[in-house]
Structure formats: C-alpha cells, structure tokens
Amino acid sequence: MLNAEQLADWERDGFLVLPELVSADACDELIARAETLVAGYDDAAHRSVFTTDEQQRHADELFLRSSDGIEFFLEADALDDGGTLTVPIERAFNKMGHAQHDLDPVFDRFSRQPILAELVADLGMAEPLLLQSMSIFKHPHIGGEVTSHQDATFLYTEPVSVIGLWFALEDATVDNGCLFAQPGGHRSPLRRRMHRLATGGVGFTELDDTAMPELGDPELVPLETPKGTCVVLHGLLPHGSHPNRSARSRHAYSVHLIDGAATYPDDNWLLRTEPPLRGFSA
Ligand code: FE2
C-alpha cells in the first residue's frame, strides 16, 4: 500500500503520517468502546491503589499485570494528596492497556484491519506480532505529558524491531497535545532499556549517553494529525507529546508490533502468557 516516495520518507525520517487510513466511524467506534470499558471500571475495588502509602508498589504491579490484561492508569494530577479524585472518574485516566487488541473484539477488529497487515509488510516486518495496545485519553485540561522517549526502551528485541502504529481518533493539534518527533532520529542509538528487576518492579539500564532531544527542543517537530490519521513510528525514533491544557480531548490509540524473528528477552516488562501473541490472522 506504500508507494516509493512513502518508503523513502520512512527511511529518511523514521516516521510516516498517513491521513485517512481509518474511517471516522472506526475512530468513533473505538472511542465508544473505550468509554464503555472505563464505565465498567470498579472505582471502589481499586480505592486502595489510590490511597495506600505503597502507591509505587501498587503502580508497578498494575503495570506488570497489564501485559495480558486491560488495566487503567490514572493521570498524575487525578489524585490530591489525600488520594481523592480531583476529577470525575471518566476523566481521571491517562490510558488503558496493554492487551485490549487481543482481549476485546472491537479493539481486535480495529487492530487487525487488512490494510495494517499490508502496511507492516511493506515496512519489511517478516513475522509481525501485535505486542501491546494503548488507548491514550489525553482528556481536556488534565491530559499529561509523554516525555521524549524511544519505544524500543520499553519494547525491546534483539535486533530492535518494534514499530508503533498511532491513530488519531480525534484531531490532534499543538493545542491539545499532538505528537512531536525528531525527523531522522531513528538513526541514533537506543539510549536506555527498561526491564524487570529480580527484586520485583522495573528499572532502567543506560545503554548510550547520546543526548535525547526533549520536548520544547527545536529538533522535535509537531505532527498535527486529523482524525483517522495513522502515524507510523520507528522503534528508535525520539518522540513525545505535551500536556493537553486545552478544552478539547485528544483521544488516540496505538498498537506496537515486533518481529517474531527477533529475540525477545525474558526480562522485558511485558511478558505474555495467555493468550499467546499473534499477528494479523485470526
Ligand atoms: Fe512512544
């Protein structure tokens, strides 16, 4: 589906912006489905997570458990010092993840559209596996910053193979916290790697001290994307997004794929047991 010019852009920039790759109806369906899942969130059952003095341990457990589940992650500003929500629960979450593409039929169908299989094949991935998915809410006023990072830090294979497919489910602009990326930055080394610690939780190992461009640096350029756009991201490309201080939401959905032909270390944070990882076929 990609033409020669687009493939050249990918090689040069480390990202591709594909407007109208998915329909507005498909975007709306995914937003509605996420809202339904959020509405089913049992606030009372999770109250201890918000209020405990062991918040970090609970946060780590929640994160690791999301390898093969659908978990909800709060915005940093969603709780006051006493552990009370500062906004209604439906606007309190930063994201939902990381296995809805395998566990939920609506997300499964969206994530495995034939056009995405074609796209990933065109980019040369031999044995695509859909590794993780995220619904990124970026609610008005409270949607948090995503600091500049490389996806391979979190989704590591040897060799690096991760590709991100990021979908604008709503128009994303500079005002409401669109992506920023560094053109050509995918040719720079992987700076650090996140992994599980033997003592529990997760930590980082520094791999290379090349400076990372930070949000606000001119190397990172805004990618303003209308609803239905897919942004394809190389696993080494520095990217991030500013907080959403506007009154408009900026709901996005992302799927990250790895090549099954690459080695997947067993100290990666994301360890999937059931259901097993799979590609685009049913
Ligand atoms: Fe990312």
Coordinates of C-alpha atoms and ligand atoms in Angstrom, one line a residue:
M1 CA 0.0 0.0 0.0
L2 CA 3.0 2.3 0.5
N3 CA 4.5 3.9 -2.6
A4 CA 8.2 4.5 -3.3
E5 CA 8.0 8.1 -2.0
Q6 CA 6.5 7.0 1.3
L7 CA 9.1 4.3 1.7
A8 CA 11.8 6.9 1.1
D9 CA 10.2 9.2 3.7
W10 CA 10.2 6.3 6.2
E11 CA 13.9 5.6 5.6
R12 CA 14.8 9.3 5.9
D13 CA 12.5 10.4 8.8
G14 CA 11.8 7.3 10.8
F15 CA 8.1 8.0 10.7
L16 CA 5.2 8.2 8.3
V17 CA 2.0 10.3 8.5
L18 CA -0.9 8.5 6.7
P19 CA -4.1 10.7 6.7
E20 CA -7.4 9.0 6.4
L21 CA -6.0 5.5 6.9
V22 CA -9.0 4.6 9.0
S23 CA -12.6 5.8 8.8
A24 CA -14.2 8.4 11.1
D25 CA -16.7 5.7 12.0
A26 CA -14.0 3.3 13.0
C27 CA -12.5 6.0 15.3
D28 CA -15.9 6.7 16.9
E29 CA -16.5 3.0 17.5
L30 CA -13.1 2.7 19.3
I31 CA -13.8 5.8 21.4
A32 CA -17.2 4.5 22.4
R33 CA -15.8 1.1 23.2
A34 CA -13.1 2.6 25.4
E35 CA -15.8 4.7 27.2
T36 CA -17.8 1.6 27.9
L37 CA -14.8 -0.2 29.3
V38 CA -14.0 2.8 31.5
A39 CA -17.6 2.9 32.7
G40 CA -17.2 -0.6 33.9
Y41 CA -14.2 0.3 36.0
D42 CA -14.9 -0.6 39.6
D43 CA -13.8 2.5 41.4
A44 CA -14.5 1.2 44.9
A45 CA -12.5 -2.0 44.3
H46 CA -9.4 0.0 43.3
R47 CA -9.7 2.6 46.0
S48 CA -6.8 1.1 48.0
V49 CA -4.5 1.6 45.0
F50 CA -5.2 5.3 45.2
T51 CA -4.8 5.8 48.9
T52 CA -2.1 3.4 50.0
D53 CA 1.3 4.6 51.1
E54 CA 2.6 1.8 48.9
Q55 CA 1.5 3.6 45.7
Q56 CA 4.7 2.8 43.8
R57 CA 4.5 -0.9 44.5
H58 CA 0.8 -1.0 43.5
A59 CA 1.6 1.0 40.4
D60 CA 4.4 -1.4 39.4
E61 CA 2.1 -4.4 40.0
L62 CA -0.7 -2.8 37.9
F63 CA 1.7 -2.1 35.1
L64 CA 3.2 -5.6 35.0
R65 CA -0.3 -7.2 35.2
S66 CA -1.3 -5.2 32.1
S67 CA 0.9 -7.5 30.0
D68 CA -2.0 -9.7 29.4
G69 CA -4.9 -7.7 30.7
I70 CA -6.8 -4.4 30.3
E71 CA -5.8 -2.1 33.0
F72 CA -6.5 1.6 33.7
F73 CA -3.7 4.1 34.6
L74 CA -4.5 7.4 36.3
E75 CA -3.3 10.8 35.3
A76 CA -0.7 12.2 37.7
D77 CA -3.0 15.1 38.6
A78 CA -6.1 12.9 39.1
L79 CA -5.5 12.5 42.8
D80 CA -5.0 15.0 45.5
D81 CA -2.5 14.5 48.4
G82 CA -5.2 12.6 50.3
G83 CA -5.8 10.1 47.5
T84 CA -9.1 11.6 46.5
L85 CA -10.0 12.0 42.8
T86 CA -9.8 15.6 41.6
V87 CA -12.0 15.0 38.5
P88 CA -14.8 12.6 37.6
I89 CA -13.5 9.0 37.1
E90 CA -14.4 9.2 33.4
R91 CA -11.8 11.9 33.0
A92 CA -9.2 10.6 35.5
F93 CA -7.4 8.1 33.4
N94 CA -4.3 8.8 31.3
K95 CA -4.6 5.5 29.4
M96 CA -5.9 1.9 29.2
G97 CA -3.7 -1.0 28.2
H98 CA -2.0 -3.2 27.2
A99 CA -3.8 -6.2 25.7
Q100 CA -7.2 -4.9 24.5
H101 CA -6.2 -5.8 20.9
D102 CA -6.3 -9.5 21.9
L103 CA -9.0 -9.5 24.7
D104 CA -11.7 -7.2 23.3
P105 CA -13.4 -7.9 20.0
V106 CA -13.8 -4.3 19.0
F107 CA -10.1 -3.5 19.6
D108 CA -9.1 -6.8 18.0
R109 CA -11.0 -5.9 14.8
F110 CA -9.6 -2.4 14.6
S111 CA -6.1 -3.6 15.3
R112 CA -6.1 -6.3 12.6
Q113 CA -7.6 -4.4 9.7
P114 CA -6.1 -5.9 6.5
I115 CA -4.7 -2.5 5.5
L116 CA -2.5 -2.6 8.6
A117 CA -1.1 -6.0 7.7
E118 CA -0.2 -4.6 4.2
L119 CA 1.4 -1.5 5.8
V120 CA 3.6 -3.5 8.2
A121 CA 4.6 -6.0 5.4
D122 CA 5.6 -3.0 3.2
L123 CA 7.9 -1.9 6.0
G124 CA 9.7 -5.2 5.8
M125 CA 8.5 -6.9 9.0
A126 CA 8.8 -10.6 8.3
E127 CA 6.7 -12.1 11.2
P128 CA 4.6 -9.4 12.8
L129 CA 3.3 -9.9 16.3
L130 CA 0.9 -7.4 17.9
L131 CA 2.6 -6.9 21.2
Q132 CA 0.7 -4.2 23.0
S133 CA -2.1 -1.7 22.6
M134 CA -2.9 1.6 24.4
S135 CA -5.9 3.9 24.5
I136 CA -4.4 7.2 25.3
F137 CA -7.2 9.6 26.5
K138 CA -5.4 12.9 26.8
H139 CA -8.5 14.4 28.4
P140 CA -9.1 18.2 28.4
H141 CA -7.0 20.2 30.9
I142 CA -5.7 17.1 32.7
G143 CA -4.1 15.0 29.9
G144 CA -0.4 14.6 30.9
E145 CA 2.8 15.0 29.1
V146 CA 4.6 12.0 27.5
T147 CA 8.2 12.7 27.9
S148 CA 10.5 12.2 24.9
H149 CA 11.4 8.6 24.5
Q150 CA 12.2 5.7 22.1
D151 CA 9.7 2.9 22.0
A152 CA 12.4 0.3 22.0
T153 CA 13.3 1.3 25.5
F154 CA 10.1 -0.3 26.6
L155 CA 9.5 -2.9 23.9
Y156 CA 13.0 -4.3 23.3
T157 CA 14.0 -7.0 20.9
E158 CA 17.4 -8.1 19.6
P159 CA 17.8 -6.6 17.0
V160 CA 15.4 -3.7 17.6
S161 CA 12.2 -4.4 15.6
V162 CA 9.3 -2.5 17.3
I163 CA 7.1 -0.4 15.1
G164 CA 4.3 1.8 16.6
L165 CA 1.0 2.5 14.8
W166 CA -0.5 5.6 16.4
F167 CA -4.0 6.5 15.4
A168 CA -5.6 9.9 15.9
L169 CA -9.1 9.0 17.0
E170 CA -9.8 12.8 17.2
D171 CA -8.0 15.7 15.6
A172 CA -4.6 16.2 17.3
T173 CA -3.1 19.7 17.2
V174 CA -0.4 21.6 19.0
D175 CA -3.1 22.9 21.3
N176 CA -4.4 19.6 22.5
G177 CA -1.1 17.7 22.7
C178 CA -0.3 16.2 19.3
L179 CA 2.8 14.0 18.8
F180 CA 6.2 15.6 18.4
A181 CA 9.0 13.6 16.7
Q182 CA 12.6 14.1 15.6
P183 CA 12.9 13.6 11.8
G184 CA 15.9 11.2 11.2
G185 CA 16.2 10.5 14.9
H186 CA 15.7 6.7 14.3
R187 CA 19.3 6.6 13.1
S188 CA 20.5 7.4 16.7
P189 CA 21.3 4.7 19.2
L190 CA 19.0 3.3 21.8
R191 CA 19.6 5.3 25.0
R192 CA 18.2 3.0 27.6
R193 CA 16.2 -0.1 28.3
M194 CA 13.5 -0.8 30.8
H195 CA 13.4 -4.3 32.3
R196 CA 12.1 -6.3 35.2
L197 CA 14.2 -6.4 38.4
A198 CA 14.9 -9.6 40.2
T199 CA 13.7 -7.8 43.4
G200 CA 10.3 -7.0 41.7
G201 CA 9.2 -3.9 39.8
V202 CA 11.1 -2.4 36.9
G203 CA 14.2 -0.4 36.3
F204 CA 16.3 1.1 33.6
T205 CA 19.7 0.3 32.2
E206 CA 21.6 3.1 30.4
L207 CA 22.9 2.0 27.1
D208 CA 24.2 5.1 25.4
D209 CA 24.8 8.7 26.6
T210 CA 23.9 10.4 23.3
A211 CA 21.6 13.3 24.3
M212 CA 17.9 12.9 23.8
P213 CA 16.0 15.8 22.3
E214 CA 13.5 16.9 24.9
L215 CA 10.0 18.4 24.3
G216 CA 10.5 22.0 23.6
D217 CA 13.8 21.4 21.7
P218 CA 13.5 22.5 18.0
E219 CA 14.7 19.1 16.8
L220 CA 11.2 17.7 17.8
V221 CA 8.6 18.9 15.3
P222 CA 4.8 18.8 15.7
L223 CA 2.8 16.2 13.8
E224 CA -0.7 17.7 13.7
T225 CA -3.0 14.9 12.5
P226 CA -6.7 14.9 11.6
K227 CA -8.9 12.2 12.9
G228 CA -8.4 8.9 11.1
T229 CA -4.6 9.5 10.6
C230 CA -2.1 6.8 11.3
V231 CA 1.4 7.8 12.3
V232 CA 3.9 5.0 11.9
L233 CA 6.8 5.3 14.3
H234 CA 10.2 3.5 14.1
G235 CA 11.2 2.0 17.5
L236 CA 14.4 4.2 17.8
L237 CA 12.6 7.5 16.9
P238 CA 12.6 10.0 19.7
H239 CA 9.0 11.3 20.2
G240 CA 6.6 12.5 22.9
S241 CA 3.7 14.9 23.5
H242 CA 3.0 17.9 25.6
P243 CA 0.1 18.0 28.1
N244 CA -3.3 18.8 27.0
R245 CA -4.2 22.2 28.6
S246 CA -7.0 22.8 26.1
A247 CA -10.7 22.2 26.4
R248 CA -10.7 19.6 23.6
S249 CA -9.8 16.0 24.2
R250 CA -7.2 14.2 22.1
H251 CA -8.0 10.5 22.2
A252 CA -5.5 8.3 20.4
Y253 CA -5.0 4.6 20.1
S254 CA -1.7 2.8 19.5
V255 CA -0.6 -0.7 18.6
H256 CA 3.0 -1.8 18.8
L257 CA 4.3 -4.6 16.8
I258 CA 7.5 -6.6 17.0
D259 CA 9.1 -9.1 14.5
G260 CA 8.7 -12.6 15.7
A261 CA 12.0 -13.4 14.0
A262 CA 13.8 -11.2 16.6
T263 CA 14.8 -12.4 20.1
Y264 CA 12.5 -11.3 22.9
P265 CA 14.4 -11.2 26.3
D266 CA 12.5 -12.7 29.2
D267 CA 13.3 -9.7 31.5
N268 CA 11.2 -7.4 29.3
W269 CA 8.4 -5.9 31.4
L270 CA 5.8 -7.2 29.1
L271 CA 5.6 -10.9 29.4
R272 CA 2.6 -12.5 27.8
T273 CA 1.5 -16.0 28.7
E274 CA -2.2 -16.2 27.8
P275 CA -3.5 -15.6 25.2
P276 CA -0.3 -16.0 23.2
L277 CA 0.9 -13.2 21.0
R278 CA -0.3 -13.3 17.4
G279 CA -0.1 -11.5 14.2
F280 CA -2.9 -10.3 11.9
S281 CA -4.5 -13.7 11.2
A282 CA -7.4 -14.9 13.4
Ligands
FE2_1 FE 6.0 6.0 22.2

